[in-house]
Short mmCIF file of C-alpha atoms and ligand atoms in Angstrom, two decimals:
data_model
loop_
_atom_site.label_atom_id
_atom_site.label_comp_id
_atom_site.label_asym_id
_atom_site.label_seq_id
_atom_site.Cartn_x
_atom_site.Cartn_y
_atom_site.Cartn_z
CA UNK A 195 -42.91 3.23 15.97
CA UNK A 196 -42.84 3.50 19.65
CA UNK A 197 -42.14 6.98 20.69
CA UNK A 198 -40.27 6.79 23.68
CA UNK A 199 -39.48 9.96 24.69
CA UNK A 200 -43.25 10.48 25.36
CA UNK A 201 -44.28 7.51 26.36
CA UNK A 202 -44.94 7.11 30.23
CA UNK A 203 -44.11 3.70 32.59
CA UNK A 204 -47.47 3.62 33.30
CA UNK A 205 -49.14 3.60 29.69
CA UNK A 206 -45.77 1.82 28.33
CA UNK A 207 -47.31 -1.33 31.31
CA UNK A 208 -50.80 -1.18 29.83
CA UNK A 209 -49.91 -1.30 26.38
CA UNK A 210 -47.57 -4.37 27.27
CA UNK A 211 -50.46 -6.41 29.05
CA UNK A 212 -52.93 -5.60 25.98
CA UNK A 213 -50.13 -7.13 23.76
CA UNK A 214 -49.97 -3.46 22.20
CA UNK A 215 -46.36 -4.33 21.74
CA UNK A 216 -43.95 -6.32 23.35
CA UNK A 217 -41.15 -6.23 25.78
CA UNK A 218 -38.85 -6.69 23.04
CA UNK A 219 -40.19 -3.88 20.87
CA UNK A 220 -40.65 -1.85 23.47
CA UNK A 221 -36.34 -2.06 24.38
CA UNK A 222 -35.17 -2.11 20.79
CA UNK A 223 -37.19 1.18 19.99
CA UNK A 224 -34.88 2.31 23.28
CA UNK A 225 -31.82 0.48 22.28
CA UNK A 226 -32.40 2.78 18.61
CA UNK A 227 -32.38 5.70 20.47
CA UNK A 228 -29.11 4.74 22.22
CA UNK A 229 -28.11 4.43 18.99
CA UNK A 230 -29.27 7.46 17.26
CA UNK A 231 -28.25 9.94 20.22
CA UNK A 232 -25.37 7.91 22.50
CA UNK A 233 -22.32 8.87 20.36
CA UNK A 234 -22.98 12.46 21.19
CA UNK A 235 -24.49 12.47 24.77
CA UNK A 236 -22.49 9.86 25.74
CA UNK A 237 -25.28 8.94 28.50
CA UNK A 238 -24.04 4.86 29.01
CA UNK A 239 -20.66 3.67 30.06
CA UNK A 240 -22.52 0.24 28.78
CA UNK A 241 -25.55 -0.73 27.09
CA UNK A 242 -26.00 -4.55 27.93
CA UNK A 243 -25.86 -6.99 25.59
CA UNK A 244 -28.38 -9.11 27.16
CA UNK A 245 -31.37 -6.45 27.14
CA UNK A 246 -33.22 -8.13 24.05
CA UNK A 247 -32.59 -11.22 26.15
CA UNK A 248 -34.52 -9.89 29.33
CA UNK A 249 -37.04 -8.11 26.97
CA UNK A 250 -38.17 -11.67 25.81
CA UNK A 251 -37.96 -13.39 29.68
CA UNK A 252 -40.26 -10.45 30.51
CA UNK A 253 -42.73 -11.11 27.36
CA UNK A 254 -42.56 -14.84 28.86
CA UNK A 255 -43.72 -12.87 32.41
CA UNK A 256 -46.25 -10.86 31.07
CA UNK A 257 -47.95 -13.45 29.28
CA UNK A 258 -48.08 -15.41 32.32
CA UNK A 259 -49.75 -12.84 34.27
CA UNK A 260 -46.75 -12.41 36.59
CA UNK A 261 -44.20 -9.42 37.23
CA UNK A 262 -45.16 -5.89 38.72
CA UNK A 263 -46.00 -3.01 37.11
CA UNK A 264 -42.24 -2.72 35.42
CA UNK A 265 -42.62 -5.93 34.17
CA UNK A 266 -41.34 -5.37 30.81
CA UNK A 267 -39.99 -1.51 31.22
CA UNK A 268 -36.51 -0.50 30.23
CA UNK A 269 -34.31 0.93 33.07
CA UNK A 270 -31.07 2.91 33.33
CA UNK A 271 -28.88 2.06 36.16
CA UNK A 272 -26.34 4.67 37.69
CA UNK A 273 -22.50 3.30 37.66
CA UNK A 274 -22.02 2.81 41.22
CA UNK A 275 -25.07 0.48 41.71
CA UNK A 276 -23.83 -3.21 41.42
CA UNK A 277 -25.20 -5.91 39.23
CA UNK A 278 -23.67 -9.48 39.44
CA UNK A 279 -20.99 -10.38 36.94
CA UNK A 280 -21.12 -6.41 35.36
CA UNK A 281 -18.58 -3.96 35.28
CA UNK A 282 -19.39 -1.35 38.35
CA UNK A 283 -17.17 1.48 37.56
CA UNK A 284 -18.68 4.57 38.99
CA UNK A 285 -17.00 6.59 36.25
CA UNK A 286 -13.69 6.19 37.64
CA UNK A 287 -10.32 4.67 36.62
CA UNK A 288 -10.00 3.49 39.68
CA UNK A 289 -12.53 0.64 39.23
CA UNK A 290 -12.82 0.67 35.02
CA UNK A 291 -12.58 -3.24 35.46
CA UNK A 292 -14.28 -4.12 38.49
CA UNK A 293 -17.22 -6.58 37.96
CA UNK A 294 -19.80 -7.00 41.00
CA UNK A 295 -19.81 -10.31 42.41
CA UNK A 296 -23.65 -9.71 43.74
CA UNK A 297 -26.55 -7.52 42.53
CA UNK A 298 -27.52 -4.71 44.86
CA UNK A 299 -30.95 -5.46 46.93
CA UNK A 300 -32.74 -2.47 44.60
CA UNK A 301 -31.25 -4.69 41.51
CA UNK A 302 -32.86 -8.04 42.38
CA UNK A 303 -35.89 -6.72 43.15
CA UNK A 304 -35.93 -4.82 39.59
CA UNK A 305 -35.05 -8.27 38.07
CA UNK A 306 -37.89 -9.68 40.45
CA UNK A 307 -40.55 -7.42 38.65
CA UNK A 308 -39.50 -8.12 35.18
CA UNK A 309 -37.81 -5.19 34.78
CA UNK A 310 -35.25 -4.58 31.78
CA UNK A 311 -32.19 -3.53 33.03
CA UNK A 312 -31.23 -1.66 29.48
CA UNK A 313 -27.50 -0.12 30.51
CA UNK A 314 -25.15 1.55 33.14
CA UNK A 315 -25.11 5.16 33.00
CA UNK A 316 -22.21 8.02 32.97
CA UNK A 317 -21.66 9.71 36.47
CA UNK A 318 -19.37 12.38 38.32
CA UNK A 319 -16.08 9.88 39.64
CA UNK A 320 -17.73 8.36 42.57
CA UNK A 321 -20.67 10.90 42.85
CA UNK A 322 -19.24 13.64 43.13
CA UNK A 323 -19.73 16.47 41.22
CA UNK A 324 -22.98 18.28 40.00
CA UNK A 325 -22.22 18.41 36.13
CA UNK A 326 -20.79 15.01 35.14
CA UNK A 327 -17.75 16.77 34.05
CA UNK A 328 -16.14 14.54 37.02
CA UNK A 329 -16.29 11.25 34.79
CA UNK A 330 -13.43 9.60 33.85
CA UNK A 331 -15.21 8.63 30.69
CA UNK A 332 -15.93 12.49 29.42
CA UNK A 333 -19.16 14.47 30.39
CA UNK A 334 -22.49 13.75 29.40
CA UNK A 335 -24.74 16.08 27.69
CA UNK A 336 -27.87 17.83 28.21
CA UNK A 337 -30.55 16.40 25.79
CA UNK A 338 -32.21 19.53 26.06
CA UNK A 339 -28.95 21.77 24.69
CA UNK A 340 -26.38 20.12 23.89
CA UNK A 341 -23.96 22.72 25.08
CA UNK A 342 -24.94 22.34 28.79
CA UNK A 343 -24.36 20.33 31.38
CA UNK A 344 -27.11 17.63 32.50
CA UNK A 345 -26.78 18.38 36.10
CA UNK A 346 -24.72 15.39 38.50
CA UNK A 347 -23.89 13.50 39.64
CA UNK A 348 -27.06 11.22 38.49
CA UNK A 349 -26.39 13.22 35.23
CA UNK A 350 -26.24 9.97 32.60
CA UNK A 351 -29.81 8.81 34.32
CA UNK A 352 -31.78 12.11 34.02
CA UNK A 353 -30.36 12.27 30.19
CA UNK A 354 -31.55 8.59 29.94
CA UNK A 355 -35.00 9.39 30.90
CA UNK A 356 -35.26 12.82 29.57
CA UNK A 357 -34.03 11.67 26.10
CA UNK A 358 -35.93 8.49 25.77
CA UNK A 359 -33.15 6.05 25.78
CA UNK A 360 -35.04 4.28 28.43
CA UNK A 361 -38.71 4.98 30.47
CA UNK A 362 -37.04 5.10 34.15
CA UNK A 363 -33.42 5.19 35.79
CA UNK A 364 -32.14 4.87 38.92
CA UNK A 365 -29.54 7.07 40.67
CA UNK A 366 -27.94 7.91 44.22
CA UNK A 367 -28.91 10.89 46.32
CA UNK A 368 -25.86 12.06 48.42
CA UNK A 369 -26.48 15.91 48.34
CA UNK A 370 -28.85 16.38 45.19
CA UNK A 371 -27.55 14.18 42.60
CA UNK A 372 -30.99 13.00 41.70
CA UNK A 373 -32.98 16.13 42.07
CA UNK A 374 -30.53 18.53 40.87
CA UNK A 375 -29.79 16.72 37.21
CA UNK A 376 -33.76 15.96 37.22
CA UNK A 377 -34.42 19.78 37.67
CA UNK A 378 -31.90 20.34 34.44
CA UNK A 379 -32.84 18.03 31.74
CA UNK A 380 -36.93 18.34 32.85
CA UNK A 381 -37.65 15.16 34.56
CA UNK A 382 -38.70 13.87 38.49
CA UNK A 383 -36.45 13.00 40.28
CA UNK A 384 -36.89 11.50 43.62
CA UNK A 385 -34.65 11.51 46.86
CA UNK A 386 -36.43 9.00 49.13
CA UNK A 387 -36.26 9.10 52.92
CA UNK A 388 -32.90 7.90 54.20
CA UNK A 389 -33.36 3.85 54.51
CA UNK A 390 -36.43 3.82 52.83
CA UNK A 391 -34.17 2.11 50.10
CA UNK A 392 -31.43 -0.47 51.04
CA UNK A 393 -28.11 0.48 50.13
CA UNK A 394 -26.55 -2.96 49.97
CA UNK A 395 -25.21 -3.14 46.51
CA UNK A 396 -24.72 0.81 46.34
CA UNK A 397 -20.63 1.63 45.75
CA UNK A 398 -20.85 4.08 49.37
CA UNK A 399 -19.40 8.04 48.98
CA UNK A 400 -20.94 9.24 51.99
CA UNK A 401 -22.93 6.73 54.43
CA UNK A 402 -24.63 8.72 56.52
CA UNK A 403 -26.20 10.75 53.50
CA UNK A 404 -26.53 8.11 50.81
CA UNK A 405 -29.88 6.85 49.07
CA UNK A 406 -30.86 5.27 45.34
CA UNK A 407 -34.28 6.58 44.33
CA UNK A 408 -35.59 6.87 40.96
CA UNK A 409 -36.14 9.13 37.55
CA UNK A 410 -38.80 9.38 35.28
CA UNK A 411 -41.29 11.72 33.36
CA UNK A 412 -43.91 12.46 35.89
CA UNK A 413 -44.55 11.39 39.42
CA UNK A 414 -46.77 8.30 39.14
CA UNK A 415 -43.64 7.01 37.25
CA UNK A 416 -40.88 7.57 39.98
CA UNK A 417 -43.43 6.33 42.36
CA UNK A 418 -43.61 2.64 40.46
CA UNK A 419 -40.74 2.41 40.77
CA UNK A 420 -39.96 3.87 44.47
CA UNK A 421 -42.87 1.15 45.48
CA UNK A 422 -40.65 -1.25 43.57
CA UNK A 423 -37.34 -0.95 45.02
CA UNK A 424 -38.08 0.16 48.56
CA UNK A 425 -38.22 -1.76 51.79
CA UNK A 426 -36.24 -3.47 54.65
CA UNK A 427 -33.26 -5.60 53.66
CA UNK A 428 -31.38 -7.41 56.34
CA UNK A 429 -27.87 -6.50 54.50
CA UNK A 430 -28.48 -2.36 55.39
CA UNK A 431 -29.12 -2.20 58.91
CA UNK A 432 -30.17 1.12 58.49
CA UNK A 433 -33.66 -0.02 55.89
CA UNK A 434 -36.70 0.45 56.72
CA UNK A 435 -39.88 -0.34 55.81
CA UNK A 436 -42.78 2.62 55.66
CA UNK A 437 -45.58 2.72 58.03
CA UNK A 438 -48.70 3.60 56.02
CA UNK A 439 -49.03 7.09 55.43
CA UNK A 440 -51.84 9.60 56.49
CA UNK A 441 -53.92 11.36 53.82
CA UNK A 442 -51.14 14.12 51.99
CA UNK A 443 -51.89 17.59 53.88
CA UNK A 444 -52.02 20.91 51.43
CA UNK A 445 -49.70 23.17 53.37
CA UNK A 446 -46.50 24.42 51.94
CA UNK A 447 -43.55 26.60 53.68
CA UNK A 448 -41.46 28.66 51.88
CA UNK A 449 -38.20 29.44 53.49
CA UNK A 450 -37.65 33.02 52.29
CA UNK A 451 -34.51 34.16 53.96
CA UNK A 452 -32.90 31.25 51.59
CA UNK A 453 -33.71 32.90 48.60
CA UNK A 454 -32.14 36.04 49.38
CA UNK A 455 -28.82 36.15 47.72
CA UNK A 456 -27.42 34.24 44.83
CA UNK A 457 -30.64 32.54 42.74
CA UNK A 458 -31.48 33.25 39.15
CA UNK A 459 -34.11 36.02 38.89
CA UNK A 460 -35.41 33.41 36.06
CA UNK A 461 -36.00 30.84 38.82
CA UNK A 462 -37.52 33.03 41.06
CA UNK A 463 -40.28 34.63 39.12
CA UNK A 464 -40.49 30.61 37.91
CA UNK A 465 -40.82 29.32 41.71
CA UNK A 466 -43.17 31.90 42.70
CA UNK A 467 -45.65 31.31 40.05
CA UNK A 468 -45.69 27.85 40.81
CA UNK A 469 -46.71 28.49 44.45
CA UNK A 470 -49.44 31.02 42.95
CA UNK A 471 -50.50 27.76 41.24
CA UNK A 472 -50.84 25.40 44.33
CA UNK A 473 -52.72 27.76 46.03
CA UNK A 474 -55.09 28.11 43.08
CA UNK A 475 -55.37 24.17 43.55
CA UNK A 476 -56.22 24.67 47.27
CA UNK A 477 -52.60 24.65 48.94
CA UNK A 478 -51.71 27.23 51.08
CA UNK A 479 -48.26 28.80 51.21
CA UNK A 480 -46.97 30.66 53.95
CA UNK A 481 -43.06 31.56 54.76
CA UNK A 482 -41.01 30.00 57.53
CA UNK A 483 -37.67 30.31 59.14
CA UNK A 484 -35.04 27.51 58.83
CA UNK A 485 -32.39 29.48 60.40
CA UNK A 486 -29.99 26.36 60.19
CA UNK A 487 -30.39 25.58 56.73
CA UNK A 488 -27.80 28.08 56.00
CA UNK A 489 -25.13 26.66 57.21
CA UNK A 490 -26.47 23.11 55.52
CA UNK A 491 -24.45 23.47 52.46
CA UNK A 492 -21.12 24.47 54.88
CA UNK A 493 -21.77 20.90 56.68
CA UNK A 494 -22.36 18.78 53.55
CA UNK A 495 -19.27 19.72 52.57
CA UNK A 496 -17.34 18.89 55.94
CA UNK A 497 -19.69 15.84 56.73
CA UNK A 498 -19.23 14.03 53.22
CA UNK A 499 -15.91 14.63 52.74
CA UNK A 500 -15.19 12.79 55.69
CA UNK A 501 -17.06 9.89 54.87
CA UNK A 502 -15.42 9.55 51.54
CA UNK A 503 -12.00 9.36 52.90
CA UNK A 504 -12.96 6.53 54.85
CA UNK A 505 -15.47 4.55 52.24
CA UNK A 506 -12.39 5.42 49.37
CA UNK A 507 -9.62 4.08 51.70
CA UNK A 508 -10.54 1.25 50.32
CA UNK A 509 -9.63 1.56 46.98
CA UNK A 510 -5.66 1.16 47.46
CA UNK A 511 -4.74 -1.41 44.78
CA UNK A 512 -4.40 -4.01 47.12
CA UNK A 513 -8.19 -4.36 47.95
CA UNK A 514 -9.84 -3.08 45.21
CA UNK A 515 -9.10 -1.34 42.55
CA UNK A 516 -6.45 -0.68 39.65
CA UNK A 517 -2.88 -1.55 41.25
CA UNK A 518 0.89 0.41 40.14
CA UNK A 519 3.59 -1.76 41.53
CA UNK A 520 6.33 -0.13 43.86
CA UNK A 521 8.96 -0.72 45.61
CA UNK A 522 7.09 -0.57 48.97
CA UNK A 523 3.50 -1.08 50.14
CA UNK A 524 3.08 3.26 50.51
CA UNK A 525 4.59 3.60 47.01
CA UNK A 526 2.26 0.86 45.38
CA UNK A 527 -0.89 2.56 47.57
CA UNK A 528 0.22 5.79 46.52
CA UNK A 529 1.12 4.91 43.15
CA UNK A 530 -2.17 3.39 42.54
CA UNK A 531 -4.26 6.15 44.21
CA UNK A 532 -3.08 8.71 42.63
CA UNK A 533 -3.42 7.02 38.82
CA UNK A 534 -7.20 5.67 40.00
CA UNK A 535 -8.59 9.07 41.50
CA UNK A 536 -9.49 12.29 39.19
CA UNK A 537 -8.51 15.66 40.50
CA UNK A 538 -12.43 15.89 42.83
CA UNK A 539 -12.01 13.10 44.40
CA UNK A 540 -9.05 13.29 45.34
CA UNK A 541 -9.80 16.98 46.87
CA UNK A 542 -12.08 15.15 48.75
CA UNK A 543 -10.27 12.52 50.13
CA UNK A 544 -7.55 15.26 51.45
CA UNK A 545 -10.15 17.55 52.79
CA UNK A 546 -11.75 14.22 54.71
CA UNK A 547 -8.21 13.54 56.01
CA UNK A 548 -7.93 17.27 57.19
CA UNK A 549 -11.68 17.26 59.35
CA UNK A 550 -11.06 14.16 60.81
CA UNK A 551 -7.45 14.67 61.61
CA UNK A 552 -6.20 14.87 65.15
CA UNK A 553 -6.75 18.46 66.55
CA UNK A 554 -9.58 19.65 63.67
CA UNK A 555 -11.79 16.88 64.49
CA UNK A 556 -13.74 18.94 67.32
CA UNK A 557 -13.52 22.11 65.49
CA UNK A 558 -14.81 20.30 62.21
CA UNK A 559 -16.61 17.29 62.11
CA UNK A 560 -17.72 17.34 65.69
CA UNK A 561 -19.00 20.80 65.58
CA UNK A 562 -20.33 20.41 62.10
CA UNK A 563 -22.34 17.11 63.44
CA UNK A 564 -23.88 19.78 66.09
CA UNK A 565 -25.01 22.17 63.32
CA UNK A 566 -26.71 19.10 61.40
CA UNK A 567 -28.39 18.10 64.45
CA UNK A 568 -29.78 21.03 65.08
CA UNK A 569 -30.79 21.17 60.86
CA UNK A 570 -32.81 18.05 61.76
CA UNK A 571 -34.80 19.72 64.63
CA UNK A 572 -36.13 23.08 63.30
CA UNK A 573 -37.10 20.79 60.21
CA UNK A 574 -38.99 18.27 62.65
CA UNK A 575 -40.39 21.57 64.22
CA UNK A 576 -41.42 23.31 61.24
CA UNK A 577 -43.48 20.11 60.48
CA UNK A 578 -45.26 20.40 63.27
CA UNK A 579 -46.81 23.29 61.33
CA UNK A 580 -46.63 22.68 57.11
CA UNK A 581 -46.26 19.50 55.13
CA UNK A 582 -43.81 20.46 52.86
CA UNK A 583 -41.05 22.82 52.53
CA UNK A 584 -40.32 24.15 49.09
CA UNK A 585 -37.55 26.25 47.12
CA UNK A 586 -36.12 25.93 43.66
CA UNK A 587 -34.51 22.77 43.14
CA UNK A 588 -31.08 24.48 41.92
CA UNK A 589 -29.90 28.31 42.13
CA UNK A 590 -29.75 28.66 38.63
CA UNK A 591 -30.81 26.26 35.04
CA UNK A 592 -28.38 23.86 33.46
CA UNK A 593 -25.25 25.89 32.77
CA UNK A 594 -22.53 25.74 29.94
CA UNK A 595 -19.56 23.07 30.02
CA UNK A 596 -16.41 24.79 31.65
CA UNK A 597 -18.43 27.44 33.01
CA UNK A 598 -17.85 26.28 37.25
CA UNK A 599 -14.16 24.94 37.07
CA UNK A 600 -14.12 26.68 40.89
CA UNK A 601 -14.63 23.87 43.16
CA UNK A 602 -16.64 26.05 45.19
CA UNK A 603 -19.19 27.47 42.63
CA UNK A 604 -19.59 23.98 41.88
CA UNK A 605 -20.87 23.14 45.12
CA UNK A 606 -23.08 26.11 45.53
CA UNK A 607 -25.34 23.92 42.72
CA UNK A 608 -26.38 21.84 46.01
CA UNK A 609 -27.35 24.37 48.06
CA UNK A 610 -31.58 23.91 48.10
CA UNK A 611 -30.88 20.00 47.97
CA UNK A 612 -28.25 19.29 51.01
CA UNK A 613 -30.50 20.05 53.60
CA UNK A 614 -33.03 16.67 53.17
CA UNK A 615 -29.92 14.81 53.31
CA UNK A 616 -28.45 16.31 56.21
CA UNK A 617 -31.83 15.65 58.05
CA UNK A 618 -32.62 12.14 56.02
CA UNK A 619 -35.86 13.91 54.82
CA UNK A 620 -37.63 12.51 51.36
CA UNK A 621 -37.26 15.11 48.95
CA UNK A 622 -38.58 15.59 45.15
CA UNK A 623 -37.76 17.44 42.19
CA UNK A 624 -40.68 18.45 39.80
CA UNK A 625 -40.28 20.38 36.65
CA UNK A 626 -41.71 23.50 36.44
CA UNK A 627 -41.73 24.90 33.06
CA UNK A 628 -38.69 26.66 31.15
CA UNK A 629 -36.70 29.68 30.78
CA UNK A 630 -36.58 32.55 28.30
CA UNK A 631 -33.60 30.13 26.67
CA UNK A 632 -35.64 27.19 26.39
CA UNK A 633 -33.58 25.26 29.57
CA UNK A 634 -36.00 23.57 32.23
CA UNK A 635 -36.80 24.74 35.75
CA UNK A 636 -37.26 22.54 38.50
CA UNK A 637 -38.92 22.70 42.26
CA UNK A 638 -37.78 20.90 45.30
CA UNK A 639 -40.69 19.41 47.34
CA UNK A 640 -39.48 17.72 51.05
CA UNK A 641 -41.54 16.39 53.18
CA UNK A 642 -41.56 15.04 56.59
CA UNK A 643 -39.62 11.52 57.33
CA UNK A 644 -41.33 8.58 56.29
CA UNK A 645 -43.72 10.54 53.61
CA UNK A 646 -42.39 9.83 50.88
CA UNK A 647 -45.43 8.90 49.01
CA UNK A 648 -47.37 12.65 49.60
CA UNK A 649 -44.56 14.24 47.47
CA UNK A 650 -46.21 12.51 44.31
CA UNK A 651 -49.38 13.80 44.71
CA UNK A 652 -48.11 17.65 44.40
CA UNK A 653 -47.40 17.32 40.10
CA UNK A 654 -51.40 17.14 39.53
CA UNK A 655 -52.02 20.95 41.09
CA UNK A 656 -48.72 21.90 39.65
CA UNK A 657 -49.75 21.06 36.12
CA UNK A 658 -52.98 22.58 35.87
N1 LIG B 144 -23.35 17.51 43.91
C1 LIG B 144 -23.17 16.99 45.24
C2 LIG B 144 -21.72 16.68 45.48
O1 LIG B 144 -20.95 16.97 44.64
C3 LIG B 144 -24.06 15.85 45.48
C4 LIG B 144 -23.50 14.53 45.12
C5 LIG B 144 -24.45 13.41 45.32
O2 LIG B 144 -25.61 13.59 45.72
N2 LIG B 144 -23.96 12.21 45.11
O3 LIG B 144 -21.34 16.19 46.49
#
């Protein structure tokens, strides 16, 4: 018996190459967990036929000597990344039978390494949500209690991972739907710098913001398979590759006046005895002023909507996406819109329309584009100083289905994580131990641009 939920990427990869077990054992022992647990978590949208297939193309790899180190491993893709000749839905109506007619750049070079590409996982309709209750498909549930949510929009990944239906999963970072689902089911999650990863192949909600990264138990994990699927592609003109990094530095910032008003007294006492922890393991920790970073959360949420209005407009039944006839080309568009789109998206579609309307633009989107440039510099300036910045990951653990039907207290779930999108900053969520009701904490890490790779050294100090 191959225990999955325990078993790491890293251990999984030696076992493989010592003919421990194979490939193929190693995804039907996943595929049995599907099985076992699916029907009520309702993690995958999909689990692909052809998984015992790749399983036994990678056993053909490893024998050889050939593929990386997820040669072999069984991976959970997000919804909205595409995968030739699959169904790419990202939990919406509006695309329930769209197949990909390419594989995103982070895809082939999974397939590259030998990877197993095990299923397509439940999301919030396009991204957008932090709770999964946005799918068209029904919510996922948290592994850990069944009752709560999983976090979002990245919530069918982080259950994935977290419940051993596969060893790693990939998901999209617009505003914190890696980190944020990572922090509630007990996993890493990993935002990477903005163009570290390509996007090509990623379904776009917000351009400017957007990035795939990676899930998985502990940080040497997410970092096989950052170091996997990272790198310049010519078809995102906005990838990079990264320089080599210095030595990871030991100072952390702690940007008090953030954690004023509205977090968990749970996740405080939580996040400061973490930072009593990293200073036992030779960090120091000092507070700073991001005087910014309160408004981040205010120009996500002008910002992104914007950006979805445009990448949606797309979707109008005669490009892409499910089609209602009409008797004109506005009825059929608006016909088809309105049976595609769930209640969110739509909301943010309109309020796109309204910031980038004629007359609000400048007292919207313009102005909010001056507040995020100015989020940018006090983070490039407080890195003159520390090497990380670090709060809690969310305001509060995994909450109860139902329990945010306000929009708004919805998006207050994003207000640690917007901020390293806003300024394109690689960003990670570690888990941190768990509450007096048994529900995970998690703490955001972000570092300076380009440094991604000194965010995975942090878990060692954290753990002792
Ligand atoms: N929860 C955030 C939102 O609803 C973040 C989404 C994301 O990162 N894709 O917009």
């Amino acid at each position: 018996m191959i225990d999955t939920e325990a078993l790491t990427i890293k251990k999984a990869g030696e076992m493989l190459r010592e003919g421990k077990f194979s490939s193929q054992d190693l995804a039907l022992a996943c595929l049995d967990k599907i099985k076992e647990k699916n029907g009520e978590l309702n993690v995958f949208l999909e689990v692909f036929d052809d998984a015992l297939e790749q399983a036994k193309k990678a056993d053909a790899m490893i024998k050889e000597g050939k593929g990386g180190k997820l040669a072999g491993i069984p991976i959970a893709v997000k919804d909205n990344i595409l995968i030739e000749g699959r169904i790419t839905s990202s939990a919406s109506k509006m695309l329930e039978n769209y197949r990909a007619s390419y594989n995103a750049f982070v895809i082939k070079k999974l397939k590259d390494a030998g990877a197993v590409l095990i299923g397509r996982t439940n999301m919030d309709e396009f991204a957008m949500g932090s709770s999964t209750e946005n799918s068209a498909y029904g919510p996922v549930k948290n592994p850990r209690d069944p009752l709560r949510v999983p976090g979002g929009s990245s919530g069918g990944s982080a259950a994935a991972v977290a419940s051993g239906m596969a060893l790693g999963a990939l998901g999209s970072d617009t505003g914190g739907s890696i980190r944020q689902p990572a922090s509630f089911v007990g996993v890493v999650g990993m935002k990477p710098t903005y163009g570290a990863v390509s996007r090509s192949g990623l379904t776009a909600m917000s351009s400017s913001l957007d990035v795939i990264g990676p899930f998985a138990k502990n940080s040497e994990d997410a970092g096989i398979i950052f170091d996997c699927i990272r790198g310049k592609d010519e078809l995102d003109g906005t990838s990079i590759d990264l320089p080599k990094e210095a030595s990871p530095g030991k100072s952390i910032g702690v940007p008090r006046e953030l954690l004023k008003e509205g977090v968990d007294a749970e996740v405080l006492a939580n996040f400061d005895e973490s930072m009593e922890k990293l200073k036992k393991s030779g960090y120091s920790v000092k507070d700073i002023s991001l005087p910014f970073s309160k408004y981040a959360l205010a120009v996500y949420y002008i910002i992104m909507p914007a950006e979805v209005s445009t990448n949606l407009s797309r979707l109008d039944g005669a490009r892409y996406g499910l089609r209602k006839e009409g008797d004109t080309v506005f009825e059929m568009f608006s016909k088809s819109r309105s049976a595609g789109f769930g209640p969110e998206t739509r909301r943010r579609i309109m309020l796109g329309t309204y910031v980038l309307s004629h007359g609000y633009y400048d007292a919207y989107y313009n102005k909010a584009w001056k507040v995020r440039r100015a989020i940018m510099k006090e983070f490039s300036e407080v890195f003159n100083e520390i090497d990380y910045v670090a709060t809690p990951t969310a305001p509060a653990p995994a909450f109860k289905f139902g329990e945010r039907s306000d929009p708004l207290q919805m998006y207050l779930s994003d207000i640690f994580t917007v901020s390293a999108n806003l300024a394109g900053l690689p960003s990670i969520s570690l888990p941190s131990g768990t509450s007096s009701e048994n529900l995970p904490f998690g703490i955001l890490f972000t570092a300076p641009a380009l440094r991604d790779h000194s965010l995975f050294e942090i878990e060692k100090s954290l753990k002792n």
